[in-house]
PDB file of C-alpha atoms in Angstrom:
ATOM      1  CA  MET A 210      -0.752  -9.761  25.104  1.00 47.00           C
ATOM      2  CA  ASN A 211      -3.244  -8.216  22.701  1.00 55.00           C
ATOM      3  CA  GLY A 212      -0.565  -5.780  21.575  1.00 61.00           C
ATOM      4  CA  VAL A 213       1.791  -8.630  20.715  1.00 58.00           C
ATOM      5  CA  PHE A 214      -0.650 -10.734  18.732  1.00 57.00           C
ATOM      6  CA  SER A 215      -3.243  -8.276  17.469  1.00 63.00           C
ATOM      7  CA  GLY A 216      -3.638  -4.696  16.328  1.00 57.00           C
ATOM      8  CA  ARG A 217      -6.389  -2.489  15.006  1.00 62.00           C
ATOM      9  CA  GLU A 218      -7.083  -4.869  12.099  1.00 61.00           C
ATOM     10  CA  GLY A 219      -6.954  -8.095  14.072  1.00 66.00           C
ATOM     11  CA  LEU A 220      -4.091 -10.598  14.098  1.00 75.00           C
ATOM     12  CA  ARG A 221      -0.800  -8.902  13.195  1.00 83.00           C
ATOM     13  CA  VAL A 222       0.748  -9.467   9.794  1.00 86.00           C
ATOM     14  CA  GLY A 223       3.713 -11.503  11.046  1.00 86.00           C
ATOM     15  CA  TRP A 224       1.427 -13.960  12.828  1.00 88.00           C
ATOM     16  CA  ARG A 225      -0.879 -14.230   9.802  1.00 91.00           C
ATOM     17  CA  VAL A 226       2.087 -15.054   7.586  1.00 92.00           C
ATOM     18  CA  LEU A 227       3.271 -17.636  10.119  1.00 93.00           C
ATOM     19  CA  VAL A 228      -0.188 -19.235  10.268  1.00 94.00           C
ATOM     20  CA  PHE A 229      -0.285 -19.396   6.457  1.00 94.00           C
ATOM     21  CA  VAL A 230       3.141 -21.062   6.284  1.00 94.00           C
ATOM     22  CA  VAL A 231       2.382 -23.539   9.077  1.00 95.00           C
ATOM     23  CA  LEU A 232      -1.002 -24.457   7.548  1.00 95.00           C
ATOM     24  CA  TYR A 233       0.587 -24.937   4.127  1.00 94.00           C
ATOM     25  CA  VAL A 234       3.402 -27.112   5.485  1.00 94.00           C
ATOM     26  CA  LEU A 235       1.057 -29.289   7.554  1.00 95.00           C
ATOM     27  CA  LEU A 236      -1.485 -29.761   4.744  1.00 94.00           C
ATOM     28  CA  ASP A 237       1.320 -30.515   2.276  1.00 92.00           C
ATOM     29  CA  TRP A 238       2.864 -33.082   4.632  1.00 92.00           C
ATOM     30  CA  ALA A 239      -0.520 -34.724   5.277  1.00 92.00           C
ATOM     31  CA  THR A 240      -1.382 -34.834   1.563  1.00 90.00           C
ATOM     32  CA  ASN A 241       1.962 -36.382   0.624  1.00 86.00           C
ATOM     33  CA  ALA A 242       1.704 -38.932   3.445  1.00 86.00           C
ATOM     34  CA  LEU A 243      -1.755 -39.929   2.205  1.00 87.00           C
ATOM     35  CA  LEU A 244      -0.649 -40.175  -1.435  1.00 83.00           C
ATOM     36  CA  ASN A 245       2.405 -42.264  -0.526  1.00 79.00           C
ATOM     37  CA  ARG A 246       0.148 -44.852   1.107  1.00 79.00           C
ATOM     38  CA  PHE A 247      -1.221 -45.678  -2.347  1.00 74.00           C
ATOM     39  CA  ALA A 248       1.751 -45.061  -4.636  1.00 66.00           C
ATOM     40  CA  SER A 249       5.362 -44.002  -4.391  1.00 66.00           C
ATOM     41  CA  LEU A 250       5.939 -40.616  -6.008  1.00 66.00           C
ATOM     42  CA  SER A 251       9.657 -40.635  -5.301  1.00 64.00           C
ATOM     43  CA  THR A 252      11.457 -41.140  -8.587  1.00 65.00           C
ATOM     44  CA  THR A 253      14.923 -40.435  -9.873  1.00 68.00           C
ATOM     45  CA  PRO A 254      15.170 -37.944 -12.757  1.00 73.00           C
ATOM     46  CA  PRO A 255      13.963 -37.683 -15.447  1.00 78.00           C
ATOM     47  CA  ILE A 256      10.495 -37.126 -13.945  1.00 81.00           C
ATOM     48  CA  PRO A 257       7.580 -38.935 -15.729  1.00 83.00           C
ATOM     49  CA  SER A 258       4.547 -36.819 -16.606  1.00 83.00           C
ATOM     50  CA  TYR A 259       2.140 -39.003 -14.566  1.00 83.00           C
ATOM     51  CA  VAL A 260       4.189 -38.417 -11.403  1.00 84.00           C
ATOM     52  CA  ALA A 261       4.403 -34.680 -12.101  1.00 87.00           C
ATOM     53  CA  ILE A 262       0.661 -34.328 -12.599  1.00 90.00           C
ATOM     54  CA  ILE A 263      -0.123 -36.115  -9.308  1.00 88.00           C
ATOM     55  CA  ARG A 264       2.475 -34.132  -7.385  1.00 88.00           C
ATOM     56  CA  GLU A 265       1.524 -30.739  -8.771  1.00 91.00           C
ATOM     57  CA  SER A 266      -2.253 -31.222  -8.587  1.00 93.00           C
ATOM     58  CA  SER A 267      -2.011 -32.205  -4.909  1.00 92.00           C
ATOM     59  CA  ALA A 268       0.352 -29.294  -4.149  1.00 93.00           C
ATOM     60  CA  LEU A 269      -1.967 -26.875  -5.965  1.00 95.00           C
ATOM     61  CA  LEU A 270      -4.941 -28.149  -3.979  1.00 95.00           C
ATOM     62  CA  VAL A 271      -2.999 -27.581  -0.769  1.00 95.00           C
ATOM     63  CA  VAL A 272      -2.099 -23.951  -1.500  1.00 95.00           C
ATOM     64  CA  LEU A 273      -5.600 -23.103  -2.714  1.00 96.00           C
ATOM     65  CA  CYS A 274      -7.120 -24.664   0.420  1.00 96.00           C
ATOM     66  CA  THR A 275      -4.628 -22.819   2.617  1.00 96.00           C
ATOM     67  CA  THR A 276      -5.426 -19.500   0.930  1.00 96.00           C
ATOM     68  CA  TRP A 277      -9.166 -20.178   1.249  1.00 96.00           C
ATOM     69  CA  LEU A 278      -8.815 -20.964   4.969  1.00 95.00           C
ATOM     70  CA  MET A 279      -6.867 -17.745   5.545  1.00 94.00           C
ATOM     71  CA  ALA A 280      -9.495 -15.785   3.607  1.00 94.00           C
ATOM     72  CA  ARG A 281     -12.225 -17.277   5.822  1.00 93.00           C
ATOM     73  CA  MET A 282     -10.282 -16.539   8.995  1.00 91.00           C
ATOM     74  CA  GLU A 283      -9.734 -12.911   7.976  1.00 90.00           C
ATOM     75  CA  GLY A 284     -13.218 -12.339   6.536  1.00 89.00           C
ATOM     76  CA  ARG A 285     -11.847 -11.623   3.073  1.00 91.00           C
ATOM     77  CA  ARG A 286     -12.820 -12.889  -0.364  1.00 92.00           C
ATOM     78  CA  PHE A 287     -10.623 -15.657  -1.785  1.00 93.00           C
ATOM     79  CA  ALA A 288     -10.356 -13.766  -5.091  1.00 92.00           C
ATOM     80  CA  SER A 289      -8.839 -10.727  -3.357  1.00 91.00           C
ATOM     81  CA  PHE A 290      -5.443 -12.449  -3.158  1.00 92.00           C
ATOM     82  CA  GLY A 291      -4.537 -11.769  -6.778  1.00 91.00           C
ATOM     83  CA  TYR A 292      -7.207 -13.776  -8.601  1.00 92.00           C
ATOM     84  CA  GLU A 293      -9.481 -10.878  -9.556  1.00 88.00           C
ATOM     85  CA  SER A 294      -9.387  -9.685 -13.153  1.00 80.00           C
ATOM     86  CA  ASP A 295     -11.833  -8.918 -15.941  1.00 80.00           C
ATOM     87  CA  HIS A 296      -9.420 -10.401 -18.473  1.00 85.00           C
ATOM     88  CA  ARG A 297      -8.185 -13.660 -16.907  1.00 88.00           C
ATOM     89  CA  ILE A 298      -8.056 -15.749 -20.068  1.00 91.00           C
ATOM     90  CA  GLY A 299      -6.526 -12.980 -22.116  1.00 91.00           C
ATOM     91  CA  ARG A 300      -3.857 -12.292 -19.508  1.00 93.00           C
ATOM     92  CA  ILE A 301      -3.015 -16.015 -19.188  1.00 94.00           C
ATOM     93  CA  PHE A 302      -2.572 -16.481 -22.941  1.00 94.00           C
ATOM     94  CA  PHE A 303      -0.668 -13.220 -23.296  1.00 94.00           C
ATOM     95  CA  GLY A 304       1.622 -14.388 -20.509  1.00 95.00           C
ATOM     96  CA  ILE A 305       2.054 -17.848 -22.061  1.00 96.00           C
ATOM     97  CA  ALA A 306       3.034 -16.290 -25.402  1.00 96.00           C
ATOM     98  CA  TRP A 307       5.563 -13.957 -23.788  1.00 95.00           C
ATOM     99  CA  GLY A 308       6.963 -16.736 -21.601  1.00 96.00           C
ATOM    100  CA  PHE A 309       7.562 -19.065 -24.531  1.00 97.00           C
ATOM    101  CA  LEU A 310       8.873 -16.251 -26.755  1.00 96.00           C
ATOM    102  CA  SER A 311      11.290 -14.998 -24.071  1.00 95.00           C
ATOM    103  CA  LEU A 312      12.566 -18.531 -23.442  1.00 96.00           C
ATOM    104  CA  SER A 313      13.017 -19.036 -27.187  1.00 96.00           C
ATOM    105  CA  VAL A 314      15.102 -15.856 -27.435  1.00 96.00           C
ATOM    106  CA  LEU A 315      17.300 -17.119 -24.592  1.00 96.00           C
ATOM    107  CA  VAL A 316      17.663 -20.555 -26.178  1.00 96.00           C
ATOM    108  CA  GLY A 317      18.480 -18.907 -29.522  1.00 95.00           C
ATOM    109  CA  LEU A 318      21.247 -16.813 -27.968  1.00 95.00           C
ATOM    110  CA  MET A 319      22.728 -19.881 -26.294  1.00 95.00           C
ATOM    111  CA  TRP A 320      22.550 -21.864 -29.563  1.00 96.00           C
ATOM    112  CA  MET A 321      24.191 -19.095 -31.597  1.00 95.00           C
ATOM    113  CA  GLY A 322      26.980 -18.885 -29.033  1.00 93.00           C
ATOM    114  CA  GLY A 323      27.560 -22.651 -29.226  1.00 94.00           C
ATOM    115  CA  PHE A 324      26.442 -23.210 -25.632  1.00 95.00           C
ATOM    116  CA  LEU A 325      23.376 -25.293 -26.495  1.00 95.00           C
ATOM    117  CA  ILE A 326      23.463 -28.193 -28.965  1.00 94.00           C
ATOM    118  CA  PHE A 327      20.329 -29.524 -30.661  1.00 94.00           C
ATOM    119  CA  GLN A 328      20.426 -33.306 -31.072  1.00 92.00           C
ATOM    120  CA  GLY A 329      17.159 -33.923 -32.930  1.00 91.00           C
ATOM    121  CA  ILE A 330      13.488 -34.736 -32.278  1.00 92.00           C
ATOM    122  CA  SER A 331      12.664 -37.190 -29.473  1.00 91.00           C
ATOM    123  CA  LEU A 332       8.908 -37.600 -29.863  1.00 88.00           C
ATOM    124  CA  HIS A 333       6.689 -38.041 -32.927  1.00 89.00           C
ATOM    125  CA  GLY A 334       3.008 -38.308 -33.802  1.00 90.00           C
ATOM    126  CA  SER A 335       0.272 -38.751 -31.226  1.00 92.00           C
ATOM    127  CA  ILE A 336       2.751 -39.328 -28.380  1.00 91.00           C
ATOM    128  CA  ALA A 337       4.269 -35.885 -28.977  1.00 93.00           C
ATOM    129  CA  TRP A 338       0.829 -34.239 -28.867  1.00 94.00           C
ATOM    130  CA  ARG A 339      -0.204 -36.193 -25.770  1.00 93.00           C
ATOM    131  CA  GLU A 340       2.935 -35.285 -23.861  1.00 93.00           C
ATOM    132  CA  ALA A 341       2.655 -31.650 -25.003  1.00 94.00           C
ATOM    133  CA  ALA A 342      -0.860 -31.453 -23.559  1.00 95.00           C
ATOM    134  CA  VAL A 343      -0.043 -33.233 -20.298  1.00 94.00           C
ATOM    135  CA  TRP A 344       3.034 -31.103 -19.627  1.00 94.00           C
ATOM    136  CA  ALA A 345       1.070 -27.962 -20.533  1.00 95.00           C
ATOM    137  CA  LEU A 346      -1.410 -28.863 -17.788  1.00 95.00           C
ATOM    138  CA  VAL A 347       1.400 -29.642 -15.350  1.00 95.00           C
ATOM    139  CA  PHE A 348       3.130 -26.312 -15.925  1.00 95.00           C
ATOM    140  CA  LEU A 349      -0.108 -24.350 -15.780  1.00 96.00           C
ATOM    141  CA  MET A 350      -0.674 -25.906 -12.353  1.00 96.00           C
ATOM    142  CA  ILE A 351       2.893 -25.087 -11.334  1.00 95.00           C
ATOM    143  CA  GLY A 352       2.345 -21.485 -12.451  1.00 95.00           C
ATOM    144  CA  ILE A 353      -0.799 -21.179 -10.340  1.00 95.00           C
ATOM    145  CA  LEU A 354       0.872 -22.977  -7.441  1.00 94.00           C
ATOM    146  CA  GLU A 355       4.029 -20.882  -7.240  1.00 92.00           C
ATOM    147  CA  GLU A 356       2.346 -17.560  -7.950  1.00 94.00           C
ATOM    148  CA  SER A 357      -0.321 -18.355  -5.320  1.00 94.00           C
ATOM    149  CA  VAL A 358       2.267 -19.291  -2.674  1.00 91.00           C
ATOM    150  CA  PHE A 359       4.456 -16.220  -3.127  1.00 91.00           C
ATOM    151  CA  ARG A 360       2.609 -13.419  -4.903  1.00 93.00           C
ATOM    152  CA  GLY A 361      -0.825 -14.438  -3.733  1.00 93.00           C
ATOM    153  CA  TYR A 362      -1.504 -14.451   0.015  1.00 93.00           C
ATOM    154  CA  LEU A 363       2.052 -13.626   1.151  1.00 93.00           C
ATOM    155  CA  GLN A 364       2.626 -10.649  -1.185  1.00 93.00           C
ATOM    156  CA  HIS A 365      -0.849  -9.275  -0.497  1.00 92.00           C
ATOM    157  CA  THR A 366      -0.561  -9.593   3.268  1.00 92.00           C
ATOM    158  CA  LEU A 367       2.984  -8.277   3.614  1.00 93.00           C
ATOM    159  CA  SER A 368       2.239  -5.338   1.276  1.00 91.00           C
ATOM    160  CA  GLY A 369      -0.323  -4.040   3.731  1.00 86.00           C
ATOM    161  CA  SER A 370       2.339  -3.799   6.425  1.00 88.00           C
ATOM    162  CA  ILE A 371       5.733  -3.054   4.842  1.00 92.00           C
ATOM    163  CA  GLY A 372       4.709  -1.794   1.392  1.00 93.00           C
ATOM    164  CA  PHE A 373       4.468  -3.530  -1.970  1.00 93.00           C
ATOM    165  CA  TRP A 374       8.121  -3.501  -3.026  1.00 93.00           C
ATOM    166  CA  TRP A 375       9.599  -4.442   0.332  1.00 95.00           C
ATOM    167  CA  ALA A 376       7.134  -7.324   0.302  1.00 94.00           C
ATOM    168  CA  ALA A 377       8.261  -8.193  -3.232  1.00 94.00           C
ATOM    169  CA  PHE A 378      11.888  -8.431  -2.063  1.00 94.00           C
ATOM    170  CA  VAL A 379      10.876 -10.611   0.892  1.00 94.00           C
ATOM    171  CA  VAL A 380       8.867 -13.068  -1.232  1.00 93.00           C
ATOM    172  CA  SER A 381      11.643 -13.091  -3.876  1.00 93.00           C
ATOM    173  CA  GLY A 382      14.069 -14.168  -1.168  1.00 92.00           C
ATOM    174  CA  ALA A 383      11.609 -16.902  -0.176  1.00 90.00           C
ATOM    175  CA  PHE A 384      11.292 -17.858  -3.852  1.00 89.00           C
ATOM    176  CA  ILE A 385      15.062 -18.318  -4.009  1.00 90.00           C
ATOM    177  CA  LEU A 386      14.992 -20.521  -0.891  1.00 89.00           C
ATOM    178  CA  TRP A 387      12.160 -22.566  -2.458  1.00 85.00           C
ATOM    179  CA  HIS A 388      14.391 -23.327  -5.457  1.00 82.00           C
ATOM    180  CA  THR A 389      17.397 -24.394  -3.362  1.00 83.00           C
ATOM    181  CA  ARG A 390      15.581 -27.735  -2.996  1.00 79.00           C
ATOM    182  CA  ASN A 391      16.252 -28.453  -6.683  1.00 76.00           C
ATOM    183  CA  GLU A 392      19.293 -30.589  -7.400  1.00 74.00           C
ATOM    184  CA  GLY A 393      21.818 -29.049  -9.749  1.00 72.00           C
ATOM    185  CA  GLU A 394      21.001 -25.405  -8.886  1.00 77.00           C
ATOM    186  CA  THR A 395      23.822 -22.829  -8.916  1.00 82.00           C
ATOM    187  CA  VAL A 396      24.324 -19.398  -7.374  1.00 86.00           C
ATOM    188  CA  LEU A 397      23.718 -17.697 -10.731  1.00 86.00           C
ATOM    189  CA  GLY A 398      20.610 -19.803 -11.284  1.00 84.00           C
ATOM    190  CA  LEU A 399      19.229 -18.784  -7.884  1.00 87.00           C
ATOM    191  CA  LEU A 400      20.015 -15.095  -8.509  1.00 89.00           C
ATOM    192  CA  SER A 401      18.183 -15.312 -11.835  1.00 88.00           C
ATOM    193  CA  THR A 402      15.258 -16.957 -10.045  1.00 87.00           C
ATOM    194  CA  GLY A 403      15.116 -14.018  -7.622  1.00 90.00           C
ATOM    195  CA  ALA A 404      15.277 -11.496 -10.466  1.00 90.00           C
ATOM    196  CA  GLY A 405      12.495 -13.361 -12.271  1.00 90.00           C
ATOM    197  CA  SER A 406      10.401 -13.226  -9.088  1.00 92.00           C
ATOM    198  CA  LEU A 407      10.762  -9.444  -8.985  1.00 93.00           C
ATOM    199  CA  ALA A 408       9.652  -9.287 -12.640  1.00 93.00           C
ATOM    200  CA  PHE A 409       6.531 -11.287 -11.728  1.00 94.00           C
ATOM    201  CA  SER A 410       5.895  -8.846  -8.867  1.00 94.00           C
ATOM    202  CA  LEU A 411       6.125  -6.001 -11.380  1.00 93.00           C
ATOM    203  CA  SER A 412       3.393  -7.651 -13.465  1.00 93.00           C
ATOM    204  CA  LEU A 413       1.272  -7.882 -10.288  1.00 93.00           C
ATOM    205  CA  TRP A 414       1.922  -4.187  -9.634  1.00 93.00           C
ATOM    206  CA  TYR A 415       0.680  -3.196 -13.093  1.00 92.00           C
ATOM    207  CA  THR A 416      -2.138  -5.713 -13.699  1.00 90.00           C
ATOM    208  CA  ARG A 417      -3.300  -6.118 -10.072  1.00 90.00           C
ATOM    209  CA  SER A 418      -3.653  -9.856 -10.660  1.00 93.00           C
ATOM    210  CA  LEU A 419      -1.572 -13.038 -10.883  1.00 95.00           C
ATOM    211  CA  TRP A 420      -2.869 -14.216 -14.242  1.00 95.00           C
ATOM    212  CA  TRP A 421      -0.188 -12.793 -16.570  1.00 95.00           C
ATOM    213  CA  ALA A 422       2.581 -14.131 -14.332  1.00 95.00           C
ATOM    214  CA  ILE A 423       0.849 -17.532 -14.183  1.00 96.00           C
ATOM    215  CA  GLY A 424       0.764 -17.666 -17.973  1.00 96.00           C
ATOM    216  CA  PHE A 425       4.375 -16.515 -18.361  1.00 96.00           C
ATOM    217  CA  HIS A 426       5.494 -19.057 -15.758  1.00 93.00           C
ATOM    218  CA  ALA A 427       3.660 -21.856 -17.593  1.00 96.00           C
ATOM    219  CA  GLY A 428       4.868 -20.876 -21.086  1.00 96.00           C
ATOM    220  CA  TRP A 429       8.465 -20.506 -19.952  1.00 96.00           C
ATOM    221  CA  ASP A 430       8.604 -23.830 -18.058  1.00 95.00           C
ATOM    222  CA  TRP A 431       6.774 -25.726 -20.819  1.00 96.00           C
ATOM    223  CA  GLY A 432       9.270 -24.373 -23.343  1.00 95.00           C
ATOM    224  CA  GLN A 433      12.226 -25.530 -21.260  1.00 94.00           C
ATOM    225  CA  SER A 434      11.068 -28.925 -20.129  1.00 93.00           C
ATOM    226  CA  TYR A 435       8.915 -30.129 -23.017  1.00 94.00           C
ATOM    227  CA  PHE A 436       9.583 -28.177 -26.197  1.00 95.00           C
ATOM    228  CA  TYR A 437      13.355 -27.679 -26.007  1.00 95.00           C
ATOM    229  CA  GLY A 438      14.104 -30.555 -23.617  1.00 92.00           C
ATOM    230  CA  THR A 439      16.452 -28.591 -21.321  1.00 92.00           C
ATOM    231  CA  PRO A 440      16.720 -28.810 -17.532  1.00 90.00           C
ATOM    232  CA  ASP A 441      14.391 -26.461 -15.666  1.00 88.00           C
ATOM    233  CA  SER A 442      16.085 -25.120 -12.527  1.00 83.00           C
ATOM    234  CA  GLY A 443      18.000 -28.391 -12.374  1.00 78.00           C
ATOM    235  CA  LYS A 444      14.942 -30.601 -12.958  1.00 82.00           C
ATOM    236  CA  VAL A 445      14.824 -32.930 -15.951  1.00 84.00           C
ATOM    237  CA  THR A 446      11.609 -34.464 -17.296  1.00 85.00           C
ATOM    238  CA  GLN A 447      10.666 -37.442 -19.446  1.00 86.00           C
ATOM    239  CA  GLY A 448       8.781 -36.948 -22.685  1.00 86.00           C
ATOM    240  CA  HIS A 449      10.260 -33.854 -24.355  1.00 89.00           C
ATOM    241  CA  LEU A 450       9.924 -32.920 -28.001  1.00 92.00           C
ATOM    242  CA  LEU A 451      13.506 -31.862 -28.780  1.00 93.00           C
ATOM    243  CA  SER A 452      16.764 -33.223 -27.416  1.00 92.00           C
ATOM    244  CA  THR A 453      19.417 -30.711 -26.431  1.00 92.00           C
ATOM    245  CA  ARG A 454      22.558 -30.640 -24.338  1.00 92.00           C
ATOM    246  CA  ALA A 455      24.594 -27.895 -22.738  1.00 92.00           C
ATOM    247  CA  SER A 456      28.043 -27.215 -24.167  1.00 92.00           C
ATOM    248  CA  GLY A 457      30.927 -25.084 -22.941  1.00 90.00           C
ATOM    249  CA  ALA A 458      31.309 -22.965 -19.835  1.00 91.00           C
ATOM    250  CA  PRO A 459      28.380 -23.360 -17.380  1.00 90.00           C
ATOM    251  CA  LEU A 460      28.372 -19.567 -16.958  1.00 91.00           C
ATOM    252  CA  TRP A 461      26.876 -19.320 -20.462  1.00 93.00           C
ATOM    253  CA  SER A 462      25.409 -22.777 -21.023  1.00 92.00           C
ATOM    254  CA  GLY A 463      23.656 -22.955 -17.657  1.00 91.00           C
ATOM    255  CA  GLY A 464      25.188 -26.375 -16.976  1.00 88.00           C
ATOM    256  CA  THR A 465      22.970 -28.615 -14.852  1.00 86.00           C
ATOM    257  CA  VAL A 466      20.550 -25.757 -14.175  1.00 88.00           C
ATOM    258  CA  GLY A 467      19.504 -25.271 -17.805  1.00 90.00           C
ATOM    259  CA  PRO A 468      18.844 -21.923 -19.469  1.00 92.00           C
ATOM    260  CA  GLU A 469      17.923 -20.312 -16.143  1.00 90.00           C
ATOM    261  CA  GLY A 470      21.550 -20.771 -15.046  1.00 90.00           C
ATOM    262  CA  SER A 471      22.964 -18.942 -18.070  1.00 93.00           C
ATOM    263  CA  ALA A 472      24.359 -15.408 -17.798  1.00 93.00           C
ATOM    264  CA  PHE A 473      22.402 -14.595 -20.968  1.00 94.00           C
ATOM    265  CA  LEU A 474      19.247 -14.591 -18.822  1.00 93.00           C
ATOM    266  CA  LEU A 475      20.018 -11.508 -16.709  1.00 91.00           C
ATOM    267  CA  PRO A 476      20.098  -8.946 -19.569  1.00 92.00           C
ATOM    268  CA  LEU A 477      17.040 -10.667 -21.054  1.00 93.00           C
ATOM    269  CA  LEU A 478      15.175 -10.194 -17.752  1.00 92.00           C
ATOM    270  CA  LEU A 479      16.172  -6.520 -17.741  1.00 92.00           C
ATOM    271  CA  LEU A 480      14.739  -6.122 -21.260  1.00 93.00           C
ATOM    272  CA  LEU A 481      11.581  -7.918 -20.152  1.00 92.00           C
ATOM    273  CA  ILE A 482      11.183  -5.543 -17.176  1.00 92.00           C
ATOM    274  CA  LEU A 483      11.730  -2.516 -19.443  1.00 92.00           C
ATOM    275  CA  GLY A 484       9.153  -3.933 -21.867  1.00 91.00           C
ATOM    276  CA  MET A 485       6.619  -4.372 -19.069  1.00 91.00           C
ATOM    277  CA  TRP A 486       7.241  -0.813 -17.898  1.00 90.00           C
ATOM    278  CA  PHE A 487       6.773   0.518 -21.420  1.00 89.00           C
ATOM    279  CA  TRP A 488       3.681  -1.596 -22.228  1.00 85.00           C
ATOM    280  CA  TRP A 489       1.785  -1.230 -18.955  1.00 87.00           C
ATOM    281  CA  GLY A 490       3.407   1.824 -17.430  1.00 81.00           C
ATOM    282  CA  VAL A 491       3.676   4.124 -20.449  1.00 76.00           C
ATOM    283  CA  LEU A 492       1.680   2.928 -23.470  1.00 68.00           C
ATOM    284  CA  LYS A 493      -1.381   1.439 -21.731  1.00 64.00           C
ATOM    285  CA  LYS A 494      -1.629   4.257 -19.207  1.00 65.00           C
ATOM    286  CA  GLY A 495      -1.498   6.795 -22.029  1.00 58.00           C
ATOM    287  CA  ILE A 496      -4.273   4.950 -23.889  1.00 58.00           C
ATOM    288  CA  ALA A 497      -6.354   4.692 -20.720  1.00 54.00           C
ATOM    289  CA  ARG A 498      -6.107   8.436 -20.087  1.00 58.00           C
ATOM    290  CA  ARG A 499      -7.467   9.081 -23.571  1.00 53.00           C
ATOM    291  CA  SER A 500     -10.061   6.266 -23.400  1.00 48.00           C
ATOM    292  CA  PRO A 501     -11.027   5.578 -19.767  1.00 44.00           C
ATOM    293  CA  GLU A 502     -13.093   2.510 -20.710  1.00 45.00           C
ATOM    294  CA  ILE A 503      -9.977   0.644 -21.915  1.00 41.00           C
ATOM    295  CA  ASP A 504      -8.390  -1.625 -19.315  1.00 47.00           C
ATOM    296  CA  ALA A 505      -4.792  -0.631 -18.601  1.00 40.00           C
TER     297      ALA A 505
END
């Protein structure tokens, strides 16, 4: 029996992953059941910011608690699951900037092709600033949540058994399944989600932390849902700055998915991956070899 459940390093990887998933599901169910005793968080789209902040803060607490419990069980440090970095703040803001910029390039391509129509400004004054701040917090939490679930404990644990990139493909498949819960998703949107997951894994490979991917995730989602007012993987929110609508063939407009369902995204992701390879894999490594004290 010991050979089935344990090896030289304790409980086998498959069982550890199963324990993580079961703990996460049970804690998530219990948290939602408790919250629903006080208020109903089930709403029809568009999603209000107050509902989003309650949902995402509780979900974030669940995944962080689950990761902490697994760290305690395995005798590891919580920070070892992708949270270690000497440049956390810098990586987050660098990621946010690149996430918003990349999304803006995609939106610009769709607009120039006539597949996205701008209909004006929806929010003004203090309300616009308030909603911008609230949604920024929501999407930062979503970035930490989703990166922690997939490229945190799971990526780290699987990498030790099957290798980093096989683990990246496994968690990217799980990331696709995670997004099938969203109404309005399409096959192209899910494929783009999987490709984006691999790009986030590449950032983990180079930076050895989740922080850049967290920032990119937050900047990208905030740009879609708040700034440009488009659907985000089929989800639509209340309180967005600009009003837009998809126009033309869903293959290019993204349809109900939003920009993530547009065929314009795939070549953009390829350029992003090439940029990451050049910045971290070529330029930074070359600088580090000449100046070892510079973080690569």
